[in-house]
PDB file of C-alpha atoms and ligand atoms in Angstrom:
ATOM      1  CA  MET A   1     -49.669  22.623 -41.364  1.00 85.00           C
ATOM      2  CA  ARG A   2     -52.239  23.668 -39.286  1.00 91.00           C
ATOM      3  CA  PRO A   3     -54.003  26.381 -37.437  1.00 96.00           C
ATOM      4  CA  CYS A   4     -51.765  28.413 -34.765  1.00 97.00           C
ATOM      5  CA  GLN A   5     -54.201  28.850 -31.600  1.00 97.00           C
ATOM      6  CA  ILE A   6     -53.651  32.035 -31.233  1.00 97.00           C
ATOM      7  CA  CYS A   7     -53.755  33.878 -34.728  1.00 97.00           C
ATOM      8  CA  LYS A   8     -55.592  30.980 -36.403  1.00 97.00           C
ATOM      9  CA  GLN A   9     -53.718  31.497 -39.916  1.00 95.00           C
ATOM     10  CA  VAL A  10     -52.484  27.678 -40.954  1.00 95.00           C
ATOM     11  CA  ARG A  11     -49.088  27.697 -40.649  1.00 94.00           C
ATOM     12  CA  SER A  12     -45.928  25.588 -39.373  1.00 95.00           C
ATOM     13  CA  VAL A  13     -47.049  25.003 -35.562  1.00 97.00           C
ATOM     14  CA  ALA A  14     -44.407  23.703 -32.803  1.00 97.00           C
ATOM     15  CA  PRO A  15     -46.321  22.814 -29.488  1.00 97.00           C
ATOM     16  CA  VAL A  16     -44.642  25.692 -26.421  1.00 98.00           C
ATOM     17  CA  SER A  17     -45.858  25.383 -23.068  1.00 98.00           C
ATOM     18  CA  PHE A  18     -44.779  28.870 -20.980  1.00 98.00           C
ATOM     19  CA  HIS A  19     -45.451  29.958 -17.680  1.00 98.00           C
ATOM     20  CA  ARG A  20     -45.784  33.038 -15.148  1.00 96.00           C
ATOM     21  CA  ASN A  21     -45.855  33.686 -11.675  1.00 96.00           C
ATOM     22  CA  VAL A  22     -47.681  37.074 -10.179  1.00 96.00           C
ATOM     23  CA  GLY A  23     -46.186  36.935  -6.624  1.00 94.00           C
ATOM     24  CA  MET A  24     -48.381  38.579  -4.207  1.00 91.00           C
ATOM     25  CA  ILE A  25     -46.316  38.299  -1.177  1.00 87.00           C
ATOM     26  CA  VAL A  26     -48.298  35.385   0.563  1.00 86.00           C
ATOM     27  CA  ALA A  27     -49.986  33.889  -2.335  1.00 89.00           C
ATOM     28  CA  ARG A  28     -48.876  34.135  -6.510  1.00 92.00           C
ATOM     29  CA  ARG A  29     -50.715  32.902  -9.279  1.00 94.00           C
ATOM     30  CA  THR A  30     -49.639  31.084 -11.704  1.00 96.00           C
ATOM     31  CA  TYR A  31     -50.697  32.226 -15.723  1.00 97.00           C
ATOM     32  CA  THR A  32     -49.449  28.750 -18.238  1.00 98.00           C
ATOM     33  CA  LEU A  33     -50.147  28.758 -22.011  1.00 98.00           C
ATOM     34  CA  ARG A  34     -49.898  25.494 -23.889  1.00 97.00           C
ATOM     35  CA  GLY A  35     -50.618  25.212 -27.838  1.00 97.00           C
ATOM     36  CA  GLU A  36     -49.974  24.696 -30.432  1.00 97.00           C
ATOM     37  CA  LEU A  37     -47.964  28.337 -32.102  1.00 97.00           C
ATOM     38  CA  CYS A  38     -46.788  29.924 -35.337  1.00 96.00           C
ATOM     39  CA  LYS A  39     -42.958  31.536 -35.119  1.00 96.00           C
ATOM     40  CA  SER A  40     -44.498  34.824 -34.538  1.00 96.00           C
ATOM     41  CA  CYS A  41     -47.027  33.992 -32.177  1.00 97.00           C
ATOM     42  CA  MET A  42     -44.642  31.987 -29.660  1.00 97.00           C
ATOM     43  CA  ASN A  43     -41.904  34.819 -30.292  1.00 97.00           C
ATOM     44  CA  ARG A  44     -44.217  37.386 -29.336  1.00 98.00           C
ATOM     45  CA  ALA A  45     -45.833  35.159 -26.399  1.00 98.00           C
ATOM     46  CA  TYR A  46     -42.137  33.897 -24.759  1.00 98.00           C
ATOM     47  CA  GLY A  47     -41.264  38.017 -24.922  1.00 98.00           C
ATOM     48  CA  GLU A  48     -44.442  38.943 -22.738  1.00 98.00           C
ATOM     49  CA  PHE A  49     -44.350  35.695 -20.665  1.00 98.00           C
ATOM     50  CA  THR A  50     -40.385  37.068 -19.637  1.00 97.00           C
ATOM     51  CA  TRP A  51     -40.526  40.736 -18.860  1.00 96.00           C
ATOM     52  CA  ARG A  52     -43.854  39.641 -17.224  1.00 96.00           C
ATOM     53  CA  ASN A  53     -42.319  37.343 -15.180  1.00 96.00           C
ATOM     54  CA  PHE A  54     -39.659  39.432 -14.239  1.00 94.00           C
ATOM     55  CA  LEU A  55     -42.054  42.436 -14.011  1.00 95.00           C
ATOM     56  CA  GLN A  56     -44.693  40.427 -11.505  1.00 95.00           C
ATOM     57  CA  GLY A  57     -43.527  37.516 -10.684  1.00 94.00           C
ATOM     58  CA  TRP A  58     -40.664  37.776  -8.312  1.00 89.00           C
ATOM     59  CA  TRP A  59     -42.772  39.731  -5.019  1.00 92.00           C
ATOM     60  CA  GLY A  60     -42.727  36.620  -2.354  1.00 91.00           C
ATOM     61  CA  MET A  61     -40.870  33.889  -1.151  1.00 90.00           C
ATOM     62  CA  ILE A  62     -41.987  30.962  -3.443  1.00 91.00           C
ATOM     63  CA  SER A  63     -42.309  32.961  -5.997  1.00 94.00           C
ATOM     64  CA  LEU A  64     -38.797  34.179  -5.860  1.00 93.00           C
ATOM     65  CA  LEU A  65     -37.928  30.470  -6.173  1.00 94.00           C
ATOM     66  CA  ILE A  66     -40.685  29.711  -8.918  1.00 95.00           C
ATOM     67  CA  THR A  67     -39.814  33.052 -11.625  1.00 96.00           C
ATOM     68  CA  PRO A  68     -36.083  31.785 -12.391  1.00 96.00           C
ATOM     69  CA  ILE A  69     -37.245  28.237 -12.820  1.00 97.00           C
ATOM     70  CA  TYR A  70     -40.116  28.949 -15.071  1.00 97.00           C
ATOM     71  CA  PHE A  71     -37.609  31.351 -17.160  1.00 97.00           C
ATOM     72  CA  LEU A  72     -35.773  28.647 -17.860  1.00 98.00           C
ATOM     73  CA  MET A  73     -38.640  26.060 -18.448  1.00 98.00           C
ATOM     74  CA  ASN A  74     -39.980  28.957 -21.419  1.00 98.00           C
ATOM     75  CA  THR A  75     -36.553  29.282 -22.336  1.00 98.00           C
ATOM     76  CA  TYR A  76     -35.719  25.363 -22.643  1.00 98.00           C
ATOM     77  CA  SER A  77     -39.466  25.152 -24.587  1.00 98.00           C
ATOM     78  CA  PHE A  78     -39.276  27.977 -26.516  1.00 98.00           C
ATOM     79  CA  ALA A  79     -35.851  26.954 -28.001  1.00 98.00           C
ATOM     80  CA  ALA A  80     -37.021  22.975 -28.010  1.00 98.00           C
ATOM     81  CA  ALA A  81     -39.744  24.628 -30.842  1.00 98.00           C
ATOM     82  CA  ARG A  82     -37.592  27.881 -32.443  1.00 97.00           C
ATOM     83  CA  TYR A  83     -35.489  24.503 -33.339  1.00 97.00           C
ATOM     84  CA  ARG A  84     -38.161  22.324 -34.430  1.00 96.00           C
ATOM     85  CA  LEU A  85     -39.852  25.628 -36.937  1.00 96.00           C
ATOM     86  CA  ARG A  86     -36.042  26.151 -38.518  1.00 93.00           C
ATOM     87  CA  ASP A  87     -37.029  25.458 -41.701  1.00 88.00           C
ATOM     88  CA  ALA A  88     -40.190  26.695 -41.438  1.00 85.00           C
ATOM     89  CA  LEU A  89     -40.912  30.655 -43.177  1.00 73.00           C
ATOM     90  CA  GLU A  90     -42.397  33.073 -40.897  1.00 68.00           C
TER      91      GLU A  90
HETATM   92 ZN1   ZN B 101     -50.166  32.491 -34.432  1.00 73.41          ZN
END
């Protein structure tokens, strides 16, 4: 049991890293979230990173390639973290 890095409550946490891309035609930006999060914060963060990727990710050549890769990486990280917390209470 350690404090969650988002809500600061001491709960069962697992490490996750999420990425999202913001495409801007010729440029792009990447946002990364890395930390030990509790179940409900990782649900929220995963949801936010997923829809922002779909909303803002596609606008550009490289972005078009990177957005689905980020989506897969996030999903993998999320699934692994959920598996580690499978017995944890919400
Ligand atoms: Zn939390």
